[in-house]
CSV table of C-alpha atoms in Angstrom, one decimal:
chain,number,residue,atom,x,y,z
A,114,MET,CA,126.1,117.7,-3.5
A,115,THR,CA,125.9,120.5,-5.1
A,116,PHE,CA,123.2,123.1,-7.1
A,117,GLU,CA,123.0,124.1,-10.4
A,118,LYS,CA,121.5,128.1,-9.7
A,119,LEU,CA,123.9,129.6,-10.5
A,120,VAL,CA,124.2,132.6,-7.0
A,121,VAL,CA,126.2,135.8,-6.7
A,122,GLY,CA,127.5,136.3,-2.9
A,123,LEU,CA,127.4,139.6,-2.3
A,124,ALA,CA,129.9,141.4,1.1
A,125,GLY,CA,130.6,145.4,1.8
A,126,MET,CA,130.5,147.4,4.8
A,127,PRO,CA,127.7,149.3,5.4
A,128,GLY,CA,127.1,152.0,3.1
A,129,ALA,CA,129.3,150.7,0.6
A,130,GLY,CA,126.2,150.2,-1.2
A,131,LYS,CA,125.7,146.8,-1.7
A,132,SER,CA,121.4,147.6,-2.5
A,133,VAL,CA,122.7,149.1,-5.9
A,134,VAL,CA,123.5,146.4,-6.7
A,135,VAL,CA,120.9,143.7,-5.3
A,136,ASN,CA,119.1,146.2,-7.5
A,137,VAL,CA,120.3,145.7,-11.0
A,138,ALA,CA,120.2,142.0,-10.6
A,139,ARG,CA,117.0,142.2,-9.6
A,140,ALA,CA,116.8,144.3,-12.7
A,141,GLY,CA,118.6,141.6,-14.8
A,142,GLY,CA,116.9,138.7,-13.6
A,143,TYR,CA,118.3,137.4,-10.6
A,144,GLY,CA,116.3,136.4,-7.3
A,145,VAL,CA,117.4,138.2,-4.2
A,146,VAL,CA,117.7,136.5,-0.9
A,147,VAL,CA,118.7,138.8,1.7
A,148,MET,CA,120.9,137.6,4.5
A,149,GLY,CA,119.8,140.6,7.1
A,150,ASP,CA,116.4,139.4,6.8
A,151,GLU,CA,116.3,136.0,8.0
A,152,VAL,CA,117.5,138.2,11.6
A,153,ARG,CA,114.7,140.5,10.4
A,154,GLU,CA,112.8,137.2,11.1
A,155,GLU,CA,114.1,135.9,14.4
A,156,ALA,CA,113.6,139.2,16.6
A,157,LYS,CA,110.2,139.7,15.2
A,158,ARG,CA,109.2,135.8,16.6
A,159,ARG,CA,110.8,137.0,20.0
A,160,GLY,CA,108.4,139.8,19.6
A,161,LEU,CA,111.5,142.8,18.9
A,162,GLU,CA,111.9,145.8,17.2
A,163,PRO,CA,114.5,145.4,14.1
A,164,THR,CA,116.4,148.0,16.3
A,165,PRO,CA,120.8,147.3,15.7
A,166,GLU,CA,120.8,146.6,18.5
A,167,ASN,CA,118.8,143.8,19.3
A,168,LEU,CA,119.8,142.6,15.4
A,169,GLY,CA,123.6,142.6,16.3
A,170,ARG,CA,122.6,140.9,20.4
A,171,ILE,CA,120.4,138.5,18.3
A,172,MET,CA,122.9,136.8,15.4
A,173,LEU,CA,125.6,136.7,18.0
A,174,GLU,CA,123.4,134.5,19.8
A,175,LEU,CA,121.9,132.6,16.7
A,176,ARG,CA,126.0,132.7,16.3
A,177,ARG,CA,127.3,131.2,18.9
A,178,LEU,CA,124.3,128.8,19.1
A,179,GLU,CA,124.3,127.2,15.8
A,180,GLY,CA,127.9,127.9,14.5
A,181,GLU,CA,129.0,130.6,12.1
A,182,ALA,CA,127.2,129.8,9.2
A,183,VAL,CA,123.9,130.0,11.0
A,184,ILE,CA,122.8,132.5,8.5
A,185,ALA,CA,123.7,131.2,5.4
A,186,LYS,CA,122.5,127.6,6.4
A,187,ARG,CA,119.0,128.9,7.3
A,188,CYS,CA,119.5,130.6,3.7
A,189,VAL,CA,119.8,127.6,1.2
A,190,PRO,CA,116.2,126.5,1.4
A,191,LYS,CA,114.9,129.9,0.4
A,192,ILE,CA,117.4,130.4,-2.6
A,193,LEU,CA,116.4,126.6,-3.5
A,194,ALA,CA,113.0,127.6,-3.2
A,195,ALA,CA,113.7,130.9,-5.3
A,196,ARG,CA,111.6,130.4,-9.1
A,197,GLU,CA,114.1,132.0,-10.7
A,198,ASN,CA,118.0,129.5,-11.8
A,199,LYS,CA,120.4,132.9,-10.9
A,200,VAL,CA,119.5,134.8,-7.9
A,201,ILE,CA,121.6,136.7,-5.8
A,202,VAL,CA,121.9,136.8,-1.2
A,203,ASP,CA,122.6,139.8,0.1
A,204,GLY,CA,125.2,140.5,3.7
A,205,ILE,CA,127.4,137.5,3.1
A,206,ARG,CA,129.7,138.0,6.7
A,207,SER,CA,132.0,136.0,7.4
A,208,LEU,CA,134.4,132.8,5.4
A,209,ALA,CA,132.4,130.2,6.9
A,210,GLU,CA,129.4,131.9,5.0
A,211,VAL,CA,131.0,131.9,2.5
A,212,GLU,CA,132.1,128.6,2.3
A,213,GLU,CA,129.1,126.5,3.0
A,214,PHE,CA,127.3,128.6,0.0
A,215,ARG,CA,130.3,126.7,-2.0
A,216,GLN,CA,129.6,123.6,-0.5
A,217,ASN,CA,125.9,123.7,-1.7
A,218,PHE,CA,125.8,125.7,-5.6
A,219,GLN,CA,128.3,124.6,-7.3
A,220,LYS,CA,128.1,128.3,-9.4
A,221,PHE,CA,128.8,130.9,-5.9
A,222,THR,CA,131.0,134.0,-7.0
A,223,LEU,CA,132.0,135.8,-4.4
A,224,VAL,CA,131.8,139.6,-5.0
A,225,ALA,CA,132.8,142.7,-2.9
A,226,VAL,CA,131.3,145.9,-2.7
A,227,HIS,CA,134.0,149.3,-1.3
A,228,ALA,CA,133.3,152.8,-0.6
A,229,PRO,CA,135.8,154.7,1.5
A,230,PRO,CA,135.1,155.4,5.2
A,231,GLU,CA,133.6,158.1,4.7
A,232,THR,CA,132.1,157.8,2.2
A,233,ARG,CA,129.5,154.8,3.5
A,234,PHE,CA,129.4,157.5,6.8
A,235,ARG,CA,128.0,160.5,4.9
A,236,ARG,CA,125.3,157.8,2.8
A,237,LEU,CA,124.0,156.5,5.6
A,238,PHE,CA,124.2,159.7,7.8
A,239,HIS,CA,122.2,160.6,4.8
A,240,ARG,CA,119.7,157.8,3.8
A,241,GLN,CA,118.8,157.7,7.8
A,242,ARG,CA,117.5,154.4,7.7
A,243,SER,CA,116.0,152.9,11.5
A,244,ASP,CA,118.9,151.6,11.8
A,245,ASP,CA,121.1,154.1,10.5
A,246,PRO,CA,123.9,156.2,12.3
A,247,LYS,CA,123.8,159.1,13.6
A,248,SER,CA,127.0,160.0,14.3
A,249,TRP,CA,130.2,158.7,13.3
A,250,ASP,CA,130.6,157.3,17.1
A,251,VAL,CA,127.6,154.5,15.8
A,252,PHE,CA,129.0,155.0,12.1
A,253,HIS,CA,132.9,152.9,13.7
A,254,GLU,CA,131.3,150.7,17.0
A,255,ARG,CA,129.4,149.1,14.3
A,256,ASP,CA,131.9,148.4,11.1
A,257,MET,CA,134.0,147.5,14.1
A,258,ARG,CA,130.9,144.8,14.5
A,259,GLU,CA,130.1,143.7,11.4
A,260,LEU,CA,134.5,143.2,11.5
A,261,SER,CA,134.0,140.7,14.2
A,262,VAL,CA,132.0,138.5,12.8
A,263,GLY,CA,134.8,138.3,10.1
A,264,LEU,CA,132.4,140.1,7.1
A,265,GLY,CA,136.3,141.5,6.0
A,266,ASN,CA,137.9,138.2,5.8
A,267,ALA,CA,135.3,137.5,2.7
A,268,ILE,CA,135.6,140.8,1.1
A,269,ALA,CA,139.5,140.5,0.6
A,270,LEU,CA,139.0,137.3,-0.8
A,271,ALA,CA,136.0,138.0,-2.9
A,272,ASP,CA,136.0,137.0,-6.9
A,273,TYR,CA,135.2,140.2,-8.2
A,274,MET,CA,134.9,144.0,-5.6
A,275,ILE,CA,133.4,147.3,-7.8
A,276,VAL,CA,134.6,150.3,-5.8
A,277,ASN,CA,131.8,151.9,-5.6
A,278,GLU,CA,132.6,155.8,-5.6
A,279,GLU,CA,132.0,157.7,-8.2
A,280,GLY,CA,128.5,158.1,-8.3
A,281,LEU,CA,125.0,155.5,-9.3
A,282,GLU,CA,125.9,155.3,-12.4
A,283,ALA,CA,128.8,154.4,-12.4
A,284,ALA,CA,129.0,152.0,-9.7
A,285,LYS,CA,125.5,150.4,-12.0
A,286,ARG,CA,127.7,149.9,-15.3
A,287,LYS,CA,130.1,147.7,-12.6
A,288,ALA,CA,127.8,145.9,-11.3
A,289,ALA,CA,125.9,144.8,-14.7
A,290,GLU,CA,129.4,144.2,-16.3
A,291,ILE,CA,131.2,142.1,-12.8
A,292,LEU,CA,127.5,139.3,-13.5
A,293,ARG,CA,127.6,139.9,-17.2
A,294,ARG,CA,131.3,138.3,-16.8
A,295,ILE,CA,130.5,135.7,-13.9
A,296,GLU,CA,127.6,134.4,-16.1
A,297,ALA,CA,129.3,134.6,-18.4
A,298,GLU,CA,132.1,132.7,-16.6
A,299,TRP,CA,130.1,129.8,-15.7
A,300,MET,CA,128.6,129.4,-19.4
A,301,LYS,CA,131.9,128.0,-20.9
B,297,MET,CA,152.5,166.1,17.6
B,298,THR,CA,151.8,164.6,14.8
B,299,PHE,CA,154.7,165.0,11.9
B,300,GLU,CA,154.3,166.2,8.3
B,301,LYS,CA,155.1,163.9,5.9
B,302,LEU,CA,152.5,163.2,3.4
B,303,VAL,CA,152.2,158.5,4.7
B,304,VAL,CA,151.2,155.7,2.5
B,305,GLY,CA,149.9,153.0,3.9
B,306,LEU,CA,150.2,150.3,1.7
B,307,ALA,CA,147.3,146.6,2.5
B,308,GLY,CA,146.5,144.3,0.3
B,309,MET,CA,146.4,140.3,0.0
B,310,PRO,CA,149.7,137.8,-1.2
B,311,GLY,CA,149.8,138.9,-4.6
B,312,ALA,CA,146.7,141.7,-4.6
B,313,GLY,CA,149.8,143.0,-6.6
B,314,LYS,CA,151.5,145.8,-3.7
B,315,SER,CA,154.8,145.5,-5.3
B,316,VAL,CA,152.8,147.5,-8.5
B,317,VAL,CA,152.2,149.9,-6.3
B,318,VAL,CA,155.1,150.9,-5.0
B,319,ASN,CA,157.2,150.6,-7.8
B,320,VAL,CA,154.7,153.4,-9.4
B,321,ALA,CA,154.9,155.8,-6.0
B,322,ARG,CA,158.7,155.4,-5.7
B,323,ALA,CA,159.1,156.9,-9.5
B,324,GLY,CA,156.1,159.4,-8.4
B,325,GLY,CA,159.3,160.6,-5.8
B,326,TYR,CA,157.9,158.0,-2.3
B,327,GLY,CA,160.2,157.4,-0.4
B,328,VAL,CA,159.4,152.9,0.2
B,329,VAL,CA,159.3,151.1,3.7
B,330,VAL,CA,158.6,148.0,3.8
B,331,MET,CA,156.9,146.6,6.9
B,332,GLY,CA,157.8,142.9,6.2
B,333,ASP,CA,161.6,144.4,6.4
B,334,GLU,CA,161.5,144.3,10.2
B,335,VAL,CA,160.3,140.9,10.2
B,336,ARG,CA,163.3,140.3,8.2
B,337,GLU,CA,165.8,142.2,10.7
B,338,GLU,CA,164.5,139.8,13.3
B,339,ALA,CA,164.8,136.9,11.5
B,340,LYS,CA,168.6,137.9,10.3
B,341,ARG,CA,169.4,138.4,14.4
B,342,ARG,CA,168.1,135.7,15.5
B,343,GLY,CA,170.3,134.0,12.5
B,344,LEU,CA,167.4,132.5,11.1
B,345,GLU,CA,166.5,131.5,7.9
B,346,PRO,CA,163.5,133.9,6.5
B,347,THR,CA,161.0,130.9,5.5
B,348,PRO,CA,157.8,132.4,5.5
B,349,GLU,CA,157.1,129.5,8.8
B,350,ASN,CA,160.5,130.8,10.9
B,351,LEU,CA,159.1,135.2,9.3
B,352,GLY,CA,155.3,134.3,10.3
B,353,ARG,CA,155.7,133.1,13.6
B,354,ILE,CA,158.1,135.8,14.2
B,355,MET,CA,156.3,137.9,13.9
B,356,LEU,CA,152.7,136.5,15.8
B,357,GLU,CA,155.6,136.4,18.6
B,358,LEU,CA,156.6,139.8,18.2
B,359,ARG,CA,153.4,140.5,18.1
B,360,ARG,CA,152.3,138.7,21.5
B,361,LEU,CA,155.6,140.8,22.9
B,362,GLU,CA,155.0,144.5,21.9
B,363,GLY,CA,151.4,144.5,21.3
B,364,GLU,CA,149.5,144.6,18.1
B,365,ALA,CA,151.1,147.4,16.2
B,366,VAL,CA,155.1,147.1,17.1
B,367,ILE,CA,156.1,147.3,13.4
B,368,ALA,CA,154.2,150.4,12.6
B,369,LYS,CA,155.6,151.4,15.9
B,370,ARG,CA,159.2,150.4,15.1
B,371,CYS,CA,158.7,151.7,10.8
B,372,VAL,CA,157.9,155.8,12.2
B,373,PRO,CA,161.1,156.4,12.9
B,374,LYS,CA,162.8,154.4,9.3
B,375,ILE,CA,159.6,157.2,8.2
B,376,LEU,CA,161.0,160.1,9.7
B,377,ALA,CA,164.6,158.5,8.6
B,378,ALA,CA,163.4,159.1,4.7
B,379,ARG,CA,165.0,161.8,2.2
B,380,GLU,CA,161.7,162.4,1.3
B,381,ASN,CA,158.5,164.1,2.0
B,382,LYS,CA,156.5,161.4,0.5
B,383,VAL,CA,157.1,157.6,2.0
B,384,ILE,CA,155.2,155.4,1.8
B,385,VAL,CA,154.7,152.1,4.0
B,386,ASP,CA,153.9,148.9,3.0
B,387,GLY,CA,152.9,145.7,4.3
B,388,ILE,CA,150.3,147.1,6.4
B,389,ARG,CA,148.6,143.5,7.9
B,390,SER,CA,145.8,145.4,11.0
B,391,LEU,CA,143.3,147.8,12.3
B,392,ALA,CA,145.7,148.4,15.0
B,393,GLU,CA,148.3,149.3,12.8
B,394,VAL,CA,146.4,151.9,10.9
B,395,GLU,CA,146.0,154.1,14.0
B,396,GLU,CA,149.7,153.9,15.2
B,397,PHE,CA,150.4,155.5,11.9
B,398,ARG,CA,147.6,157.6,12.4
B,399,GLN,CA,148.2,158.6,15.1
B,400,ASN,CA,152.0,159.8,14.3
B,401,PHE,CA,151.1,160.9,10.9
B,402,GLN,CA,148.1,163.6,10.6
B,403,LYS,CA,148.3,163.2,6.7
B,404,PHE,CA,147.9,159.1,6.2
B,405,THR,CA,146.3,157.0,4.2
B,406,LEU,CA,144.7,153.4,3.9
B,407,VAL,CA,145.2,152.3,0.2
B,408,ALA,CA,144.2,149.1,-0.5
B,409,VAL,CA,144.9,147.3,-3.7
B,410,HIS,CA,143.1,143.8,-5.0
B,411,ALA,CA,142.5,141.2,-6.9
B,412,PRO,CA,141.0,138.0,-7.3
B,413,PRO,CA,142.2,134.3,-4.7
B,414,GLU,CA,142.7,132.6,-8.1
B,415,THR,CA,144.8,135.3,-9.9
B,416,ARG,CA,147.3,135.7,-6.8
B,417,PHE,CA,147.9,132.6,-6.8
B,418,ARG,CA,149.0,131.8,-9.9
B,419,ARG,CA,151.1,135.5,-9.8
B,420,LEU,CA,152.6,133.9,-6.8
B,421,PHE,CA,152.9,130.3,-8.5
B,422,HIS,CA,154.7,132.0,-11.3
B,423,ARG,CA,156.8,134.7,-9.6
B,424,GLN,CA,158.6,131.7,-7.0
B,425,ARG,CA,160.3,134.2,-4.6
B,426,SER,CA,162.1,132.2,-1.9
B,427,ASP,CA,158.9,132.7,0.0
B,428,ASP,CA,156.5,132.2,-2.6
B,429,PRO,CA,153.2,128.7,-2.1
B,430,LYS,CA,154.1,126.1,-4.4
B,431,SER,CA,150.4,125.2,-3.8
B,432,TRP,CA,146.6,126.1,-3.5
B,433,ASP,CA,146.7,125.0,0.5
B,434,VAL,CA,150.2,126.6,0.7
B,435,PHE,CA,148.4,129.6,-0.7
B,436,HIS,CA,145.8,129.1,1.5
B,437,GLU,CA,146.9,128.3,4.2
B,438,ARG,CA,149.4,132.1,4.0
B,439,ASP,CA,146.0,133.3,3.6
B,440,MET,CA,144.9,132.9,6.4
B,441,ARG,CA,148.0,133.6,8.5
B,442,GLU,CA,147.2,136.9,6.6
B,443,LEU,CA,143.9,137.2,7.6
B,444,SER,CA,144.2,135.8,11.6
B,445,VAL,CA,146.3,139.6,12.5
B,446,GLY,CA,143.1,141.1,10.8
B,447,LEU,CA,144.7,142.2,6.5
B,448,GLY,CA,141.2,142.3,5.9
B,449,ASN,CA,139.9,144.7,8.5
B,450,ALA,CA,142.8,147.2,7.4
B,451,ILE,CA,141.6,146.0,3.5
B,452,ALA,CA,137.0,146.6,4.2
B,453,LEU,CA,138.2,150.1,6.1
B,454,ALA,CA,140.8,151.5,3.0
B,455,ASP,CA,140.7,155.1,1.9
B,456,TYR,CA,141.0,153.9,-1.7
B,457,MET,CA,140.8,150.7,-3.4
B,458,ILE,CA,143.0,149.5,-6.9
B,459,VAL,CA,141.2,146.9,-8.5
B,460,ASN,CA,143.8,145.1,-10.5
B,461,GLU,CA,142.9,142.6,-12.1
B,462,GLU,CA,143.3,143.8,-16.2
B,463,GLY,CA,147.0,143.1,-16.9
B,464,LEU,CA,150.4,145.2,-15.2
B,465,GLU,CA,149.5,149.0,-17.4
B,466,ALA,CA,146.2,149.6,-16.4
B,467,ALA,CA,147.3,148.8,-13.3
B,468,LYS,CA,150.3,151.1,-12.8
B,469,ARG,CA,147.7,153.9,-14.4
B,470,LYS,CA,145.1,153.5,-11.1
B,471,ALA,CA,148.2,153.4,-9.0
B,472,ALA,CA,148.9,157.0,-10.2
B,473,GLU,CA,145.9,158.2,-10.4
B,474,ILE,CA,145.3,157.6,-7.2
B,475,LEU,CA,148.5,158.9,-5.5
B,476,ARG,CA,148.0,162.3,-7.3
B,477,ARG,CA,144.5,162.1,-5.4
B,478,ILE,CA,145.5,160.9,-2.6
B,479,GLU,CA,149.1,165.1,-3.0
B,480,ALA,CA,145.5,166.8,-4.2
B,481,GLU,CA,142.9,165.3,-1.1
B,482,TRP,CA,145.8,167.1,1.2
B,483,MET,CA,147.1,170.1,-0.6
B,484,LYS,CA,143.9,171.7,-0.3
């Protein structure tokens, strides 16, 4: 059995600009489910600080114990509980997760956001959220950790690719256009 | 020691449109080195037909025996032997290969081409080169084989991403523009 909500899965390397797409979607009436929140909530339950190391470790442990699609499985009820009938799921990391969403939602579309590594590093370096990298080595290590769970495969097989390298306004326009195309596609 | 040639590495899933980029580059004065030729030559040396199965098996075997970057290593002398001082290398499949080229060529840039799976399948199905898929299952299997050696990681970390979904002329224009930007970048 599959559910009728329109679900957009979003994949991208750190700093590629996923949050731009999420904000455009939210403004367009989408509910937002953040896959990373599952891991952050798990860290909180265990009384651990949400450092990149702790979050990375918890993610790998959950996957080992409950399978590669564990985070996606935990997000399905959240998507169903959303008031909105369009939901964007931020932070897809593997084809196993994509598969899980496709099994649950007939109207599932995978969107990837891309920016060159140097651009992503510059953005994250200037953003400096608690888990943002202070050096190229730390940045590269995080990239490799993300790829090790299969993020590159999800990006390579995306239904839509947003290239985010021409500034915020261009990215917003592309995101809005792609969401329109996805909605039109499912309306046919 | 690194060499002074400008080298563009090209990565993309089957049917994404790598050949469009190669043709634009060739017309723009680039030498062309096709990584798959290494595997086809190896098949010939062994007296085997160049079926996707044989080529896939040989590629995996070479990688097991001589390391993940074996094909890239074999391409370095070909790049150096090219008359042109700009060379495009078609068919990068892993970060190990990217690393090998970066170690040998200071002016190395990684370009990826993306198209949605459904579009790629339709293109390959209509192309029907000897190794093109006759069904979605065969197509999907080939995608998975390409991803299993790390192609998704190379795509995710590309310096430039060409989205090829608006027809041939648009793809050619984008390819030409990106090659111009790469050349301008290295001229600075």
